[in-house]
Amino acid sequence: AFEIALARSAMTLQVPAGRTILQVLQENGVDLPSSCEQGACGTCVCGVLEGDVAHQDVYLSASEHAANDRIMTCVSRAKSARLVLDI
Ligand code: FES
């Protein structure tokens, strides 16, 4: 599990194993658009302000992954204990 802090809404949520960031956001009333839910389309992108992303999408390039400033919330997770998202 890891924690996501939502910078614009001052909300902090836990993402357990087996749930995606996107699911946790939607369950908590945060409406982020999504489409493929397989890390391929880019619809569910969210800005990352702090923390290390464990990228699992096939949408961003290797250099975009290395930039660590965006996450595909339907598949990618955190390497750090906490991510601060720009939402
Ligand atoms: Fe398509 Fe996440 S919904 S990449």
PDB file of C-alpha atoms and ligand atoms in Angstrom:
ATOM      1  CA  ALA A   1       0.000   0.000   0.000  1.00  0.00           C
ATOM      2  CA  PHE A   2       1.005   3.581  -0.466  1.00  0.00           C
ATOM      3  CA  GLU A   3      -0.494   6.982   0.172  1.00  0.00           C
ATOM      4  CA  ILE A   4      -1.630   9.591  -2.312  1.00  0.00           C
ATOM      5  CA  ALA A   5      -2.001  13.217  -1.282  1.00  0.00           C
ATOM      6  CA  LEU A   6      -4.191  15.347  -3.528  1.00  0.00           C
ATOM      7  CA  ALA A   7      -2.593  18.775  -3.625  1.00  0.00           C
ATOM      8  CA  ARG A   8      -5.632  20.745  -4.769  1.00  0.00           C
ATOM      9  CA  SER A   9      -8.194  19.178  -2.471  1.00  0.00           C
ATOM     10  CA  ALA A  10      -6.079  18.577   0.655  1.00  0.00           C
ATOM     11  CA  MET A  11      -7.232  14.956   0.659  1.00  0.00           C
ATOM     12  CA  THR A  12      -4.998  11.999   1.560  1.00  0.00           C
ATOM     13  CA  LEU A  13      -5.989   8.486   0.497  1.00  0.00           C
ATOM     14  CA  GLN A  14      -4.521   4.988   0.848  1.00  0.00           C
ATOM     15  CA  VAL A  15      -4.023   2.822  -2.230  1.00  0.00           C
ATOM     16  CA  PRO A  16      -3.976  -0.833  -1.117  1.00  0.00           C
ATOM     17  CA  ALA A  17      -2.514  -3.722  -3.083  1.00  0.00           C
ATOM     18  CA  GLY A  18      -5.021  -4.851  -5.677  1.00  0.00           C
ATOM     19  CA  ARG A  19      -6.621  -1.421  -6.158  1.00  0.00           C
ATOM     20  CA  THR A  20      -5.482   1.222  -8.615  1.00  0.00           C
ATOM     21  CA  ILE A  21      -5.009   4.926  -7.953  1.00  0.00           C
ATOM     22  CA  LEU A  22      -7.821   5.566 -10.436  1.00  0.00           C
ATOM     23  CA  GLN A  23     -10.203   3.265  -8.548  1.00  0.00           C
ATOM     24  CA  VAL A  24      -9.370   4.855  -5.204  1.00  0.00           C
ATOM     25  CA  LEU A  25      -9.909   8.348  -6.632  1.00  0.00           C
ATOM     26  CA  GLN A  26     -13.246   7.398  -8.153  1.00  0.00           C
ATOM     27  CA  GLU A  27     -14.385   5.669  -4.957  1.00  0.00           C
ATOM     28  CA  ASN A  28     -13.692   8.901  -3.106  1.00  0.00           C
ATOM     29  CA  GLY A  29     -15.607  11.113  -5.493  1.00  0.00           C
ATOM     30  CA  VAL A  30     -12.606  12.437  -7.408  1.00  0.00           C
ATOM     31  CA  ASP A  31     -13.684  12.293 -11.012  1.00  0.00           C
ATOM     32  CA  LEU A  32     -10.680  11.709 -13.223  1.00  0.00           C
ATOM     33  CA  PRO A  33     -11.458  10.791 -16.833  1.00  0.00           C
ATOM     34  CA  SER A  34     -10.433   7.320 -17.960  1.00  0.00           C
ATOM     35  CA  SER A  35     -10.851   5.140 -20.995  1.00  0.00           C
ATOM     36  CA  CYS A  36      -8.717   2.061 -21.689  1.00  0.00           C
ATOM     37  CA  GLU A  37      -7.752   1.374 -18.041  1.00  0.00           C
ATOM     38  CA  GLN A  38      -4.775  -0.569 -19.387  1.00  0.00           C
ATOM     39  CA  GLY A  39      -2.139   2.143 -19.455  1.00  0.00           C
ATOM     40  CA  ALA A  40      -2.331   2.658 -23.200  1.00  0.00           C
ATOM     41  CA  CYS A  41      -4.441   5.738 -24.006  1.00  0.00           C
ATOM     42  CA  GLY A  42      -3.202   8.540 -21.753  1.00  0.00           C
ATOM     43  CA  THR A  43      -6.682   9.665 -20.674  1.00  0.00           C
ATOM     44  CA  CYS A  44      -6.182   9.096 -16.945  1.00  0.00           C
ATOM     45  CA  VAL A  45      -3.007  11.157 -16.707  1.00  0.00           C
ATOM     46  CA  CYS A  46      -2.316  13.121 -13.560  1.00  0.00           C
ATOM     47  CA  GLY A  47       0.563  15.432 -12.676  1.00  0.00           C
ATOM     48  CA  VAL A  48       3.006  14.278  -9.987  1.00  0.00           C
ATOM     49  CA  LEU A  49       4.412  16.906  -7.614  1.00  0.00           C
ATOM     50  CA  GLU A  50       6.338  14.660  -5.187  1.00  0.00           C
ATOM     51  CA  GLY A  51       7.299  11.014  -4.828  1.00  0.00           C
ATOM     52  CA  ASP A  52       8.668   8.333  -7.148  1.00  0.00           C
ATOM     53  CA  VAL A  53       6.355   6.727  -9.689  1.00  0.00           C
ATOM     54  CA  ALA A  54       6.508   3.000 -10.501  1.00  0.00           C
ATOM     55  CA  HIS A  55       5.424   3.391 -14.126  1.00  0.00           C
ATOM     56  CA  GLN A  56       3.485   0.470 -15.584  1.00  0.00           C
ATOM     57  CA  ASP A  57       1.928   2.151 -18.628  1.00  0.00           C
ATOM     58  CA  VAL A  58       2.864   1.828 -22.289  1.00  0.00           C
ATOM     59  CA  TYR A  59       1.714   5.354 -23.175  1.00  0.00           C
ATOM     60  CA  LEU A  60       4.611   7.494 -21.922  1.00  0.00           C
ATOM     61  CA  SER A  61       8.098   7.157 -23.387  1.00  0.00           C
ATOM     62  CA  ALA A  62      11.118   6.067 -21.372  1.00  0.00           C
ATOM     63  CA  SER A  63      12.276   9.668 -21.079  1.00  0.00           C
ATOM     64  CA  GLU A  64       8.809  10.754 -19.959  1.00  0.00           C
ATOM     65  CA  HIS A  65       8.886   8.008 -17.335  1.00  0.00           C
ATOM     66  CA  ALA A  66      12.275   9.244 -16.176  1.00  0.00           C
ATOM     67  CA  ALA A  67      10.913  12.790 -15.865  1.00  0.00           C
ATOM     68  CA  ASN A  68       8.613  11.468 -13.101  1.00  0.00           C
ATOM     69  CA  ASP A  69       6.158  14.350 -13.507  1.00  0.00           C
ATOM     70  CA  ARG A  70       3.094  12.469 -14.795  1.00  0.00           C
ATOM     71  CA  ILE A  71       1.392   9.216 -13.903  1.00  0.00           C
ATOM     72  CA  MET A  72      -1.147   7.020 -15.632  1.00  0.00           C
ATOM     73  CA  THR A  73      -3.406   6.416 -12.676  1.00  0.00           C
ATOM     74  CA  CYS A  74      -5.122   3.313 -14.091  1.00  0.00           C
ATOM     75  CA  VAL A  75      -2.008   1.141 -13.891  1.00  0.00           C
ATOM     76  CA  SER A  76       1.020   2.879 -12.379  1.00  0.00           C
ATOM     77  CA  ARG A  77       1.854   2.873  -8.706  1.00  0.00           C
ATOM     78  CA  ALA A  78       4.384   4.359  -6.264  1.00  0.00           C
ATOM     79  CA  LYS A  79       7.948   3.351  -5.456  1.00  0.00           C
ATOM     80  CA  SER A  80       7.910   5.807  -2.572  1.00  0.00           C
ATOM     81  CA  ALA A  81       5.563   5.573   0.413  1.00  0.00           C
ATOM     82  CA  ARG A  82       3.714   8.654  -0.790  1.00  0.00           C
ATOM     83  CA  LEU A  83       2.863  10.459  -4.006  1.00  0.00           C
ATOM     84  CA  VAL A  84       1.611  14.032  -4.149  1.00  0.00           C
ATOM     85  CA  LEU A  85      -0.681  14.402  -7.152  1.00  0.00           C
ATOM     86  CA  ASP A  86      -1.636  17.632  -8.900  1.00  0.00           C
ATOM     87  CA  ILE A  87      -5.356  17.098  -8.590  1.00  0.00           C
TER      88      ILE A  87
HETATM   89 FE1  FES B   1      -6.006   4.698 -20.656  1.00  0.00          FE
HETATM   90 FE2  FES B   1      -5.273   5.028 -18.099  1.00  0.00          FE
HETATM   91  S1  FES B   1      -7.278   5.010 -18.917  1.00  0.00           S
HETATM   92  S2  FES B   1      -4.002   5.010 -19.855  1.00  0.00           S
END
